[in-house]
Amino acid sequence: MKKEHKRDLLLIAIGIGIVAFLWAAPKETTTHMPTDDTHRPYYELVQKEGKKAAEAHCEECHNDQGVVFPKDHPPKLRCLFCHKLNK
Ligand code: HEC
Ligand code: HEC
């Protein structure tokens, strides 16, 4: 087989691999950040200054005294990594 053909087949194989990987990825099920009046400012902050800037505020309300987390909540760094924004 010609060298170029081998390379083409390799690229096709890699392409199929990537598609298969994305296909198999688990469906996103974690609750999104609500689009209500409480959270709207943070959508704006994400737009203006990025996710990290917005996440700095989440625990002002989401804490043991406020809106408590579910008991089995995973480690909470980077809220928006798991709780996606509504489009
Ligand atoms: C000013 C207080 C406040 C701040 C700041 C805040 N939240 Fe909330 N959040 C609430 C309240 C109150 C609820 C429960 C009622 C509701 O759904 O609005 C809630 C609910 C949620 C829920 C669950 C929604 C559901 O469907 O059960 C998620 C996820 C969430 N917030 C994510 C975030 C993230 C991420 C941030 C930071 C970017 C954030 N919140 C900042 C007050 C706040
Ligand atoms: C590693 C992923 C991850 C991170 C990071 C994370 N969470 Fe969660 N959170 C979850 C999962 C999983 C649940 C369980 C319920 C679900 O599927 O939404 C949950 C539940 C919640 C709930 C209750 C939602 C409901 O439907 O009852 C709130 C509120 C919440 N998280 C807020 C936050 C906030 C605020 C932060 C950042 C301080 C944060 N989470 C960081 C994965 C994450």
mmCIF file with all atom_site columns, C-alpha atoms and ligand atoms in Angstrom:
data_model
loop_
_atom_site.group_PDB
_atom_site.id
_atom_site.type_symbol
_atom_site.label_atom_id
_atom_site.label_alt_id
_atom_site.label_comp_id
_atom_site.label_asym_id
_atom_site.label_entity_id
_atom_site.label_seq_id
_atom_site.pdbx_PDB_ins_code
_atom_site.Cartn_x
_atom_site.Cartn_y
_atom_site.Cartn_z
_atom_site.occupancy
_atom_site.B_iso_or_equiv
_atom_site.pdbx_formal_charge
_atom_site.auth_seq_id
_atom_site.auth_comp_id
_atom_site.auth_asym_id
_atom_site.auth_atom_id
_atom_site.pdbx_PDB_model_num
ATOM   1   C  CA  . MET A 1 1  ? 0.000   0.000  0.000  1.00 0.00 ? 1  MET A CA  1
ATOM   2   C  CA  . LYS A 1 2  ? 1.217   3.520  -0.738 1.00 0.00 ? 2  LYS A CA  1
ATOM   3   C  CA  . LYS A 1 3  ? 2.396   5.562  2.197  1.00 0.00 ? 3  LYS A CA  1
ATOM   4   C  CA  . GLU A 1 4  ? -0.210  8.330  1.643  1.00 0.00 ? 4  GLU A CA  1
ATOM   5   C  CA  . HIS A 1 5  ? -3.004  5.773  1.687  1.00 0.00 ? 5  HIS A CA  1
ATOM   6   C  CA  . LYS A 1 6  ? -1.851  4.402  5.013  1.00 0.00 ? 6  LYS A CA  1
ATOM   7   C  CA  . ARG A 1 7  ? -1.883  7.908  6.432  1.00 0.00 ? 7  ARG A CA  1
ATOM   8   C  CA  . ASP A 1 8  ? -5.403  8.531  5.108  1.00 0.00 ? 8  ASP A CA  1
ATOM   9   C  CA  . LEU A 1 9  ? -6.662  5.309  6.689  1.00 0.00 ? 9  LEU A CA  1
ATOM   10  C  CA  . LEU A 1 10 ? -5.035  6.271  9.966  1.00 0.00 ? 10 LEU A CA  1
ATOM   11  C  CA  . LEU A 1 11 ? -6.766  9.664  9.913  1.00 0.00 ? 11 LEU A CA  1
ATOM   12  C  CA  . ILE A 1 12 ? -10.107 8.004  9.181  1.00 0.00 ? 12 ILE A CA  1
ATOM   13  C  CA  . ALA A 1 13 ? -9.566  5.573  12.046 1.00 0.00 ? 13 ALA A CA  1
ATOM   14  C  CA  . ILE A 1 14 ? -8.764  8.440  14.413 1.00 0.00 ? 14 ILE A CA  1
ATOM   15  C  CA  . GLY A 1 15 ? -11.883 10.287 13.226 1.00 0.00 ? 15 GLY A CA  1
ATOM   16  C  CA  . ILE A 1 16 ? -14.090 7.283  13.897 1.00 0.00 ? 16 ILE A CA  1
ATOM   17  C  CA  . GLY A 1 17 ? -12.454 6.884  17.296 1.00 0.00 ? 17 GLY A CA  1
ATOM   18  C  CA  . ILE A 1 18 ? -13.283 10.464 18.274 1.00 0.00 ? 18 ILE A CA  1
ATOM   19  C  CA  . VAL A 1 19 ? -16.898 10.176 17.126 1.00 0.00 ? 19 VAL A CA  1
ATOM   20  C  CA  . ALA A 1 20 ? -17.300 6.887  19.008 1.00 0.00 ? 20 ALA A CA  1
ATOM   21  C  CA  . PHE A 1 21 ? -15.849 8.483  22.138 1.00 0.00 ? 21 PHE A CA  1
ATOM   22  C  CA  . LEU A 1 22 ? -18.245 11.443 22.009 1.00 0.00 ? 22 LEU A CA  1
ATOM   23  C  CA  . TRP A 1 23 ? -21.147 9.133  21.282 1.00 0.00 ? 23 TRP A CA  1
ATOM   24  C  CA  . ALA A 1 24 ? -20.380 6.991  24.318 1.00 0.00 ? 24 ALA A CA  1
ATOM   25  C  CA  . ALA A 1 25 ? -19.911 9.964  26.686 1.00 0.00 ? 25 ALA A CA  1
ATOM   26  C  CA  . PRO A 1 26 ? -22.563 9.926  29.419 1.00 0.00 ? 26 PRO A CA  1
ATOM   27  C  CA  . LYS A 1 27 ? -25.541 12.200 28.932 1.00 0.00 ? 27 LYS A CA  1
ATOM   28  C  CA  . GLU A 1 28 ? -25.297 15.436 30.899 1.00 0.00 ? 28 GLU A CA  1
ATOM   29  C  CA  . THR A 1 29 ? -27.733 15.070 33.796 1.00 0.00 ? 29 THR A CA  1
ATOM   30  C  CA  . THR A 1 30 ? -26.496 17.373 36.544 1.00 0.00 ? 30 THR A CA  1
ATOM   31  C  CA  . THR A 1 31 ? -28.920 20.239 37.197 1.00 0.00 ? 31 THR A CA  1
ATOM   32  C  CA  . HIS A 1 32 ? -28.132 23.369 35.270 1.00 0.00 ? 32 HIS A CA  1
ATOM   33  C  CA  . MET A 1 33 ? -27.801 26.691 36.997 1.00 0.00 ? 33 MET A CA  1
ATOM   34  C  CA  . PRO A 1 34 ? -31.352 28.087 37.075 1.00 0.00 ? 34 PRO A CA  1
ATOM   35  C  CA  . THR A 1 35 ? -32.233 31.050 34.858 1.00 0.00 ? 35 THR A CA  1
ATOM   36  C  CA  . ASP A 1 36 ? -34.193 32.912 37.526 1.00 0.00 ? 36 ASP A CA  1
ATOM   37  C  CA  . ASP A 1 37 ? -33.781 36.401 38.982 1.00 0.00 ? 37 ASP A CA  1
ATOM   38  C  CA  . THR A 1 38 ? -31.463 35.045 41.674 1.00 0.00 ? 38 THR A CA  1
ATOM   39  C  CA  . HIS A 1 39 ? -29.016 33.581 39.188 1.00 0.00 ? 39 HIS A CA  1
ATOM   40  C  CA  . ARG A 1 40 ? -29.363 35.972 36.259 1.00 0.00 ? 40 ARG A CA  1
ATOM   41  C  CA  . PRO A 1 41 ? -26.575 38.267 37.528 1.00 0.00 ? 41 PRO A CA  1
ATOM   42  C  CA  . TYR A 1 42 ? -24.176 35.324 37.402 1.00 0.00 ? 42 TYR A CA  1
ATOM   43  C  CA  . TYR A 1 43 ? -25.028 34.602 33.777 1.00 0.00 ? 43 TYR A CA  1
ATOM   44  C  CA  . GLU A 1 44 ? -24.033 38.200 33.091 1.00 0.00 ? 44 GLU A CA  1
ATOM   45  C  CA  . LEU A 1 45 ? -20.866 37.855 35.147 1.00 0.00 ? 45 LEU A CA  1
ATOM   46  C  CA  . VAL A 1 46 ? -19.881 34.721 33.217 1.00 0.00 ? 46 VAL A CA  1
ATOM   47  C  CA  . GLN A 1 47 ? -20.332 36.684 29.987 1.00 0.00 ? 47 GLN A CA  1
ATOM   48  C  CA  . LYS A 1 48 ? -18.281 39.622 31.229 1.00 0.00 ? 48 LYS A CA  1
ATOM   49  C  CA  . GLU A 1 49 ? -15.593 38.104 33.403 1.00 0.00 ? 49 GLU A CA  1
ATOM   50  C  CA  . GLY A 1 50 ? -15.774 34.345 32.986 1.00 0.00 ? 50 GLY A CA  1
ATOM   51  C  CA  . LYS A 1 51 ? -16.900 31.342 35.003 1.00 0.00 ? 51 LYS A CA  1
ATOM   52  C  CA  . LYS A 1 52 ? -14.307 31.640 37.751 1.00 0.00 ? 52 LYS A CA  1
ATOM   53  C  CA  . ALA A 1 53 ? -15.462 35.170 38.583 1.00 0.00 ? 53 ALA A CA  1
ATOM   54  C  CA  . ALA A 1 54 ? -19.074 33.986 38.835 1.00 0.00 ? 54 ALA A CA  1
ATOM   55  C  CA  . GLU A 1 55 ? -18.227 30.899 40.888 1.00 0.00 ? 55 GLU A CA  1
ATOM   56  C  CA  . ALA A 1 56 ? -16.605 33.092 43.521 1.00 0.00 ? 56 ALA A CA  1
ATOM   57  C  CA  . HIS A 1 57 ? -20.158 34.136 44.538 1.00 0.00 ? 57 HIS A CA  1
ATOM   58  C  CA  . CYS A 1 58 ? -22.025 30.825 44.594 1.00 0.00 ? 58 CYS A CA  1
ATOM   59  C  CA  . GLU A 1 59 ? -21.161 29.956 48.159 1.00 0.00 ? 59 GLU A CA  1
ATOM   60  C  CA  . GLU A 1 60 ? -22.493 33.282 49.448 1.00 0.00 ? 60 GLU A CA  1
ATOM   61  C  CA  . CYS A 1 61 ? -25.882 31.509 49.334 1.00 0.00 ? 61 CYS A CA  1
ATOM   62  C  CA  . HIS A 1 62 ? -24.983 27.886 48.764 1.00 0.00 ? 62 HIS A CA  1
ATOM   63  C  CA  . ASN A 1 63 ? -23.550 26.950 52.149 1.00 0.00 ? 63 ASN A CA  1
ATOM   64  C  CA  . ASP A 1 64 ? -24.501 25.147 55.354 1.00 0.00 ? 64 ASP A CA  1
ATOM   65  C  CA  . GLN A 1 65 ? -26.503 28.111 56.664 1.00 0.00 ? 65 GLN A CA  1
ATOM   66  C  CA  . GLY A 1 66 ? -28.162 29.038 53.373 1.00 0.00 ? 66 GLY A CA  1
ATOM   67  C  CA  . VAL A 1 67 ? -29.224 26.842 50.483 1.00 0.00 ? 67 VAL A CA  1
ATOM   68  C  CA  . VAL A 1 68 ? -27.744 23.595 51.780 1.00 0.00 ? 68 VAL A CA  1
ATOM   69  C  CA  . PHE A 1 69 ? -26.121 21.116 49.435 1.00 0.00 ? 69 PHE A CA  1
ATOM   70  C  CA  . PRO A 1 70 ? -27.484 17.587 49.114 1.00 0.00 ? 70 PRO A CA  1
ATOM   71  C  CA  . LYS A 1 71 ? -25.785 15.326 51.661 1.00 0.00 ? 71 LYS A CA  1
ATOM   72  C  CA  . ASP A 1 72 ? -23.862 13.340 49.050 1.00 0.00 ? 72 ASP A CA  1
ATOM   73  C  CA  . HIS A 1 73 ? -22.745 16.352 47.033 1.00 0.00 ? 73 HIS A CA  1
ATOM   74  C  CA  . PRO A 1 74 ? -19.370 15.827 45.279 1.00 0.00 ? 74 PRO A CA  1
ATOM   75  C  CA  . PRO A 1 75 ? -16.377 18.154 45.917 1.00 0.00 ? 75 PRO A CA  1
ATOM   76  C  CA  . LYS A 1 76 ? -17.528 21.665 45.170 1.00 0.00 ? 76 LYS A CA  1
ATOM   77  C  CA  . LEU A 1 77 ? -14.671 23.401 43.419 1.00 0.00 ? 77 LEU A CA  1
ATOM   78  C  CA  . ARG A 1 78 ? -15.717 24.862 40.074 1.00 0.00 ? 78 ARG A CA  1
ATOM   79  C  CA  . CYS A 1 79 ? -19.518 24.748 40.352 1.00 0.00 ? 79 CYS A CA  1
ATOM   80  C  CA  . LEU A 1 80 ? -20.049 25.568 36.699 1.00 0.00 ? 80 LEU A CA  1
ATOM   81  C  CA  . PHE A 1 81 ? -17.881 22.701 35.549 1.00 0.00 ? 81 PHE A CA  1
ATOM   82  C  CA  . CYS A 1 82 ? -20.714 20.365 36.567 1.00 0.00 ? 82 CYS A CA  1
ATOM   83  C  CA  . HIS A 1 83 ? -23.730 22.684 36.757 1.00 0.00 ? 83 HIS A CA  1
ATOM   84  C  CA  . LYS A 1 84 ? -23.898 23.911 33.180 1.00 0.00 ? 84 LYS A CA  1
ATOM   85  C  CA  . LEU A 1 85 ? -25.496 27.148 32.115 1.00 0.00 ? 85 LEU A CA  1
ATOM   86  C  CA  . ASN A 1 86 ? -28.829 27.108 30.321 1.00 0.00 ? 86 ASN A CA  1
ATOM   87  C  CA  . LYS A 1 87 ? -28.315 28.372 26.796 1.00 0.00 ? 87 LYS A CA  1
HETATM 88  C  C1  . HEC B 2 .  ? -28.150 35.188 46.078 1.00 0.00 ? 1  HEC B C1  1
HETATM 89  C  C2  . HEC B 2 .  ? -28.118 33.780 46.477 1.00 0.00 ? 1  HEC B C2  1
HETATM 90  C  C3  . HEC B 2 .  ? -27.608 32.762 45.462 1.00 0.00 ? 1  HEC B C3  1
HETATM 91  C  C4  . HEC B 2 .  ? -26.424 32.790 44.789 1.00 0.00 ? 1  HEC B C4  1
HETATM 92  C  C5  . HEC B 2 .  ? -25.318 33.839 44.864 1.00 0.00 ? 1  HEC B C5  1
HETATM 93  C  C6  . HEC B 2 .  ? -26.384 31.580 43.983 1.00 0.00 ? 1  HEC B C6  1
HETATM 94  N  N1  . HEC B 2 .  ? -27.514 30.846 44.175 1.00 0.00 ? 1  HEC B N1  1
HETATM 95  FE FE1 . HEC B 2 .  ? -27.960 29.047 43.306 1.00 0.00 ? 1  HEC B FE1 1
HETATM 96  N  N2  . HEC B 2 .  ? -29.735 28.978 44.316 1.00 0.00 ? 1  HEC B N2  1
HETATM 97  C  C7  . HEC B 2 .  ? -30.182 29.954 45.205 1.00 0.00 ? 1  HEC B C7  1
HETATM 98  C  C8  . HEC B 2 .  ? -31.487 29.552 45.699 1.00 0.00 ? 1  HEC B C8  1
HETATM 99  C  C9  . HEC B 2 .  ? -32.329 30.360 46.714 1.00 0.00 ? 1  HEC B C9  1
HETATM 100 C  C10 . HEC B 2 .  ? -31.782 28.311 45.088 1.00 0.00 ? 1  HEC B C10 1
HETATM 101 C  C11 . HEC B 2 .  ? -33.023 27.452 45.255 1.00 0.00 ? 1  HEC B C11 1
HETATM 102 C  C12 . HEC B 2 .  ? -34.215 28.009 44.553 1.00 0.00 ? 1  HEC B C12 1
HETATM 103 C  C13 . HEC B 2 .  ? -33.961 28.210 43.107 1.00 0.00 ? 1  HEC B C13 1
HETATM 104 O  O1  . HEC B 2 .  ? -33.953 27.223 42.342 1.00 0.00 ? 1  HEC B O1  1
HETATM 105 O  O2  . HEC B 2 .  ? -33.755 29.378 42.671 1.00 0.00 ? 1  HEC B O2  1
HETATM 106 C  C14 . HEC B 2 .  ? -30.677 27.990 44.208 1.00 0.00 ? 1  HEC B C14 1
HETATM 107 C  C15 . HEC B 2 .  ? -30.601 26.849 43.438 1.00 0.00 ? 1  HEC B C15 1
HETATM 108 C  C16 . HEC B 2 .  ? -29.508 26.480 42.674 1.00 0.00 ? 1  HEC B C16 1
HETATM 109 C  C17 . HEC B 2 .  ? -29.378 25.244 41.940 1.00 0.00 ? 1  HEC B C17 1
HETATM 110 C  C18 . HEC B 2 .  ? -30.374 24.097 41.918 1.00 0.00 ? 1  HEC B C18 1
HETATM 111 C  C19 . HEC B 2 .  ? -31.448 24.342 40.927 1.00 0.00 ? 1  HEC B C19 1
HETATM 112 C  C20 . HEC B 2 .  ? -32.453 23.222 40.932 1.00 0.00 ? 1  HEC B C20 1
HETATM 113 O  O3  . HEC B 2 .  ? -33.079 23.040 39.891 1.00 0.00 ? 1  HEC B O3  1
HETATM 114 O  O4  . HEC B 2 .  ? -32.598 22.530 41.953 1.00 0.00 ? 1  HEC B O4  1
HETATM 115 C  C21 . HEC B 2 .  ? -28.172 25.261 41.313 1.00 0.00 ? 1  HEC B C21 1
HETATM 116 C  C22 . HEC B 2 .  ? -27.576 24.182 40.425 1.00 0.00 ? 1  HEC B C22 1
HETATM 117 C  C23 . HEC B 2 .  ? -27.534 26.515 41.646 1.00 0.00 ? 1  HEC B C23 1
HETATM 118 N  N3  . HEC B 2 .  ? -28.359 27.240 42.458 1.00 0.00 ? 1  HEC B N3  1
HETATM 119 C  C24 . HEC B 2 .  ? -26.301 26.883 41.229 1.00 0.00 ? 1  HEC B C24 1
HETATM 120 C  C25 . HEC B 2 .  ? -25.670 28.080 41.544 1.00 0.00 ? 1  HEC B C25 1
HETATM 121 C  C26 . HEC B 2 .  ? -24.369 28.471 41.062 1.00 0.00 ? 1  HEC B C26 1
HETATM 122 C  C27 . HEC B 2 .  ? -23.486 27.633 40.146 1.00 0.00 ? 1  HEC B C27 1
HETATM 123 C  C28 . HEC B 2 .  ? -24.095 29.696 41.585 1.00 0.00 ? 1  HEC B C28 1
HETATM 124 C  C29 . HEC B 2 .  ? -22.872 30.572 41.356 1.00 0.00 ? 1  HEC B C29 1
HETATM 125 C  C30 . HEC B 2 .  ? -22.596 30.936 39.972 1.00 0.00 ? 1  HEC B C30 1
HETATM 126 C  C31 . HEC B 2 .  ? -25.238 30.083 42.407 1.00 0.00 ? 1  HEC B C31 1
HETATM 127 N  N4  . HEC B 2 .  ? -26.177 29.082 42.354 1.00 0.00 ? 1  HEC B N4  1
HETATM 128 C  C32 . HEC B 2 .  ? -25.335 31.263 43.133 1.00 0.00 ? 1  HEC B C32 1
HETATM 129 C  C33 . HEC B 2 .  ? -29.518 31.098 45.579 1.00 0.00 ? 1  HEC B C33 1
HETATM 130 C  C34 . HEC B 2 .  ? -28.294 31.526 45.093 1.00 0.00 ? 1  HEC B C34 1
HETATM 131 C  C1  . HEC B 2 .  ? -18.062 17.499 40.474 1.00 0.00 ? 2  HEC B C1  1
HETATM 132 C  C2  . HEC B 2 .  ? -19.331 18.022 40.008 1.00 0.00 ? 2  HEC B C2  1
HETATM 133 C  C3  . HEC B 2 .  ? -20.017 19.106 40.841 1.00 0.00 ? 2  HEC B C3  1
HETATM 134 C  C4  . HEC B 2 .  ? -19.500 20.302 41.278 1.00 0.00 ? 2  HEC B C4  1
HETATM 135 C  C5  . HEC B 2 .  ? -18.083 20.831 41.071 1.00 0.00 ? 2  HEC B C5  1
HETATM 136 C  C6  . HEC B 2 .  ? -20.566 20.982 41.960 1.00 0.00 ? 2  HEC B C6  1
HETATM 137 N  N1  . HEC B 2 .  ? -21.707 20.217 41.941 1.00 0.00 ? 2  HEC B N1  1
HETATM 138 FE FE1 . HEC B 2 .  ? -23.517 20.685 42.738 1.00 0.00 ? 2  HEC B FE1 1
HETATM 139 N  N2  . HEC B 2 .  ? -24.232 18.843 42.304 1.00 0.00 ? 2  HEC B N2  1
HETATM 140 C  C7  . HEC B 2 .  ? -23.537 17.867 41.590 1.00 0.00 ? 2  HEC B C7  1
HETATM 141 C  C8  . HEC B 2 .  ? -24.356 16.659 41.525 1.00 0.00 ? 2  HEC B C8  1
HETATM 142 C  C9  . HEC B 2 .  ? -23.958 15.352 40.829 1.00 0.00 ? 2  HEC B C9  1
HETATM 143 C  C10 . HEC B 2 .  ? -25.550 16.929 42.230 1.00 0.00 ? 2  HEC B C10 1
HETATM 144 C  C11 . HEC B 2 .  ? -26.710 15.954 42.502 1.00 0.00 ? 2  HEC B C11 1
HETATM 145 C  C12 . HEC B 2 .  ? -28.000 16.369 41.878 1.00 0.00 ? 2  HEC B C12 1
HETATM 146 C  C13 . HEC B 2 .  ? -27.903 16.643 40.404 1.00 0.00 ? 2  HEC B C13 1
HETATM 147 O  O1  . HEC B 2 .  ? -27.662 15.708 39.622 1.00 0.00 ? 2  HEC B O1  1
HETATM 148 O  O2  . HEC B 2 .  ? -28.066 17.808 40.024 1.00 0.00 ? 2  HEC B O2  1
HETATM 149 C  C14 . HEC B 2 .  ? -25.447 18.315 42.688 1.00 0.00 ? 2  HEC B C14 1
HETATM 150 C  C15 . HEC B 2 .  ? -26.425 19.006 43.366 1.00 0.00 ? 2  HEC B C15 1
HETATM 151 C  C16 . HEC B 2 .  ? -26.416 20.364 43.644 1.00 0.00 ? 2  HEC B C16 1
HETATM 152 C  C17 . HEC B 2 .  ? -27.532 21.154 44.130 1.00 0.00 ? 2  HEC B C17 1
HETATM 153 C  C18 . HEC B 2 .  ? -28.929 20.623 44.395 1.00 0.00 ? 2  HEC B C18 1
HETATM 154 C  C19 . HEC B 2 .  ? -29.623 20.517 43.074 1.00 0.00 ? 2  HEC B C19 1
HETATM 155 C  C20 . HEC B 2 .  ? -30.881 19.714 43.133 1.00 0.00 ? 2  HEC B C20 1
HETATM 156 O  O3  . HEC B 2 .  ? -31.373 19.385 42.034 1.00 0.00 ? 2  HEC B O3  1
HETATM 157 O  O4  . HEC B 2 .  ? -31.343 19.408 44.226 1.00 0.00 ? 2  HEC B O4  1
HETATM 158 C  C21 . HEC B 2 .  ? -27.096 22.450 44.244 1.00 0.00 ? 2  HEC B C21 1
HETATM 159 C  C22 . HEC B 2 .  ? -27.918 23.646 44.702 1.00 0.00 ? 2  HEC B C22 1
HETATM 160 C  C23 . HEC B 2 .  ? -25.713 22.482 43.845 1.00 0.00 ? 2  HEC B C23 1
HETATM 161 N  N3  . HEC B 2 .  ? -25.333 21.190 43.497 1.00 0.00 ? 2  HEC B N3  1
HETATM 162 C  C24 . HEC B 2 .  ? -24.923 23.613 43.844 1.00 0.00 ? 2  HEC B C24 1
HETATM 163 C  C25 . HEC B 2 .  ? -23.558 23.611 43.587 1.00 0.00 ? 2  HEC B C25 1
HETATM 164 C  C26 . HEC B 2 .  ? -22.708 24.765 43.798 1.00 0.00 ? 2  HEC B C26 1
HETATM 165 C  C27 . HEC B 2 .  ? -23.173 26.129 44.276 1.00 0.00 ? 2  HEC B C27 1
HETATM 166 C  C28 . HEC B 2 .  ? -21.438 24.360 43.499 1.00 0.00 ? 2  HEC B C28 1
HETATM 167 C  C29 . HEC B 2 .  ? -20.145 25.173 43.659 1.00 0.00 ? 2  HEC B C29 1
HETATM 168 C  C30 . HEC B 2 .  ? -19.886 25.709 45.010 1.00 0.00 ? 2  HEC B C30 1
HETATM 169 C  C31 . HEC B 2 .  ? -21.513 22.987 43.047 1.00 0.00 ? 2  HEC B C31 1
HETATM 170 N  N4  . HEC B 2 .  ? -22.808 22.560 43.152 1.00 0.00 ? 2  HEC B N4  1
HETATM 171 C  C32 . HEC B 2 .  ? -20.449 22.237 42.560 1.00 0.00 ? 2  HEC B C32 1
HETATM 172 C  C33 . HEC B 2 .  ? -22.286 18.007 41.032 1.00 0.00 ? 2  HEC B C33 1
HETATM 173 C  C34 . HEC B 2 .  ? -21.409 19.060 41.257 1.00 0.00 ? 2  HEC B C34 1
#
